[in-house]
CSV table of C-alpha atoms in Angstrom, one decimal:
chain,number,residue,atom,x,y,z
V,3,UNK,CA,134.7,104.5,86.9
V,4,UNK,CA,133.8,105.4,90.5
V,5,UNK,CA,132.7,102.5,92.7
V,6,UNK,CA,129.1,102.3,93.8
V,7,UNK,CA,128.9,103.4,97.5
V,8,UNK,CA,125.5,101.7,98.0
V,9,UNK,CA,126.4,98.1,98.8
V,10,UNK,CA,124.9,95.4,101.0
V,11,UNK,CA,126.2,95.5,104.6
V,12,UNK,CA,126.2,93.2,107.5
V,13,UNK,CA,124.4,95.8,109.7
V,14,UNK,CA,121.3,94.5,111.4
V,15,UNK,CA,118.1,95.8,109.8
V,16,UNK,CA,116.4,95.6,113.2
V,17,UNK,CA,119.2,97.6,114.8
V,18,UNK,CA,119.0,100.2,112.0
V,19,UNK,CA,115.2,100.6,112.3
V,20,UNK,CA,115.4,100.9,116.1
V,21,UNK,CA,117.3,104.2,115.7
V,22,UNK,CA,115.0,105.7,113.0
V,23,UNK,CA,113.4,109.0,114.1
V,24,UNK,CA,110.7,110.2,114.5
V,25,UNK,CA,108.8,107.3,116.1
V,26,UNK,CA,106.1,107.3,113.5
V,27,UNK,CA,108.7,106.8,110.7
V,28,UNK,CA,110.1,103.9,112.6
V,29,UNK,CA,106.7,102.3,113.0
V,30,UNK,CA,105.9,102.8,109.3
V,31,UNK,CA,109.3,101.4,108.5
V,32,UNK,CA,108.4,98.2,110.4
V,33,UNK,CA,105.1,97.9,108.5
V,34,UNK,CA,107.0,98.2,105.2
V,35,UNK,CA,109.7,95.8,106.4
V,36,UNK,CA,107.0,93.2,107.2
V,37,UNK,CA,105.1,93.8,104.0
V,38,UNK,CA,108.1,93.6,101.7
V,39,UNK,CA,109.6,90.5,103.5
V,40,UNK,CA,106.2,88.7,103.0
V,41,UNK,CA,105.7,89.8,99.4
V,42,UNK,CA,109.3,89.1,98.2
V,43,UNK,CA,110.1,86.0,100.3
V,44,UNK,CA,113.6,87.5,100.7
V,45,UNK,CA,115.4,88.5,103.8
V,46,UNK,CA,115.9,92.3,104.3
V,47,UNK,CA,119.5,93.6,103.9
V,48,UNK,CA,120.8,97.1,104.7
V,49,UNK,CA,122.3,98.6,101.6
V,50,UNK,CA,124.6,101.4,102.4
V,51,UNK,CA,123.8,103.4,105.5
V,52,UNK,CA,120.0,103.7,105.1
V,53,UNK,CA,118.3,101.5,102.4
V,54,UNK,CA,116.5,98.3,103.4
V,55,UNK,CA,116.6,96.2,100.3
V,56,UNK,CA,115.2,92.9,99.1
V,57,UNK,CA,117.0,90.7,96.5
V,58,UNK,CA,119.6,92.1,94.2
V,59,UNK,CA,120.0,93.0,90.5
V,60,UNK,CA,123.0,93.7,88.4
V,61,UNK,CA,122.7,96.8,86.2
V,62,UNK,CA,124.7,98.3,83.3
V,63,UNK,CA,124.2,101.7,81.8
V,64,UNK,CA,125.0,102.7,78.3
V,65,UNK,CA,127.8,104.8,79.7
V,66,UNK,CA,129.5,101.6,80.8
V,67,UNK,CA,128.8,102.2,84.5
V,68,UNK,CA,127.6,99.0,86.2
V,69,UNK,CA,127.0,97.6,89.7
V,70,UNK,CA,124.5,95.9,91.9
V,71,UNK,CA,121.5,97.2,93.8
V,72,UNK,CA,118.6,95.8,95.7
V,73,UNK,CA,115.7,94.7,93.5
V,74,UNK,CA,113.2,96.7,95.5
V,75,UNK,CA,113.6,98.5,98.8
V,76,UNK,CA,112.9,101.5,101.0
V,77,UNK,CA,114.5,104.1,103.2
V,78,UNK,CA,112.7,105.4,106.3
V,79,UNK,CA,114.2,108.9,106.2
V,80,UNK,CA,113.4,111.6,108.7
V,81,UNK,CA,111.2,113.7,106.3
V,82,UNK,CA,109.5,110.8,104.5
V,83,UNK,CA,109.6,107.2,103.4
V,84,UNK,CA,111.4,106.6,100.1
V,85,UNK,CA,110.4,103.5,98.2
V,86,UNK,CA,112.6,102.1,95.4
V,87,UNK,CA,110.3,100.2,93.1
V,88,UNK,CA,110.0,99.6,89.4
V,89,UNK,CA,109.7,103.0,87.7
V,90,UNK,CA,108.9,101.5,84.3
V,91,UNK,CA,106.2,99.1,85.7
V,92,UNK,CA,103.3,98.7,83.2
V,93,UNK,CA,100.1,100.1,84.8
V,94,UNK,CA,102.1,102.0,87.4
V,95,UNK,CA,100.3,105.3,86.8
V,96,UNK,CA,96.9,103.7,87.3
V,97,UNK,CA,98.0,102.3,90.7
V,98,UNK,CA,99.6,105.5,91.7
V,99,UNK,CA,96.3,107.3,90.9
V,100,UNK,CA,94.6,105.1,93.6
V,101,UNK,CA,97.4,105.2,96.1
V,102,UNK,CA,96.7,108.4,98.0
V,103,UNK,CA,99.0,111.2,99.0
V,104,UNK,CA,102.5,110.7,97.5
V,105,UNK,CA,105.1,112.3,95.3
V,106,UNK,CA,107.5,111.0,92.8
V,107,UNK,CA,111.2,111.6,92.2
V,108,UNK,CA,113.7,110.2,89.8
V,109,UNK,CA,112.9,106.5,90.2
V,110,UNK,CA,111.5,107.0,93.8
V,111,UNK,CA,108.1,107.0,95.4
V,112,UNK,CA,107.9,109.4,98.4
V,113,UNK,CA,105.3,108.9,101.2
V,114,UNK,CA,105.1,111.1,104.2
V,115,UNK,CA,103.2,108.5,106.3
V,116,UNK,CA,101.5,105.2,105.6
V,117,UNK,CA,98.2,106.4,107.0
V,118,UNK,CA,97.9,108.8,104.0
V,119,UNK,CA,97.9,105.9,101.5
V,120,UNK,CA,95.8,102.9,100.6
V,121,UNK,CA,97.9,100.0,102.0
V,122,UNK,CA,96.2,97.5,99.7
V,123,UNK,CA,97.2,99.6,96.6
V,124,UNK,CA,100.7,100.0,98.0
V,125,UNK,CA,100.9,96.2,98.6
V,126,UNK,CA,99.8,95.6,95.0
V,127,UNK,CA,102.4,98.2,93.7
V,128,UNK,CA,105.2,96.4,95.7
V,129,UNK,CA,104.2,92.9,94.6
V,130,UNK,CA,103.9,94.0,90.9
V,131,UNK,CA,107.3,95.8,91.1
V,132,UNK,CA,108.9,92.8,92.6
V,133,UNK,CA,107.5,90.5,89.9
V,134,UNK,CA,108.4,92.9,87.1
V,135,UNK,CA,112.0,93.4,88.3
V,136,UNK,CA,112.4,89.7,88.9
V,137,UNK,CA,111.3,88.9,85.4
V,138,UNK,CA,113.9,91.3,84.1
V,139,UNK,CA,116.8,89.9,86.1
C-alpha cells in the first residue's frame, strides 16, 4: 500500500502562516489558529505542506489502508479556507444551516472568508467536532 504523504512535520506553523497569501487569508488563518488552539487545548502542528492540525487519530479503511491524520485542522489555501472537521457529526446539518456562506466537499468545509460566516456557530462546530472525534479515538 502507498504511504500517506500527509504527515506531521517540524515546520513552524507561524512561519508557514507568515507566507500565506493573500493577506486576508493569512489573517483569517491566524483567527482559526487561535480558535482551534483554544478549543482543543492542543498545540498546532503542520501536517504535510499546508494543513494546520490539532491532535492525531489513527484510521483504518475496509480496504486495509491505514494511517494517521490530525483529529481536526484547516488549510488556508489561496482560494479559500478548508476546514477538516467531523463529517459525520450528529447535528452538523443544523449547525451548517446557521453558519453562513460556505460549501462542502468530500469531508471538507470550504469558507471563502471568515467575515461571511457566524464565528459563534463556527466555534460551536469546531468544538463539537473535536469532542466527537476525540470520543471516537
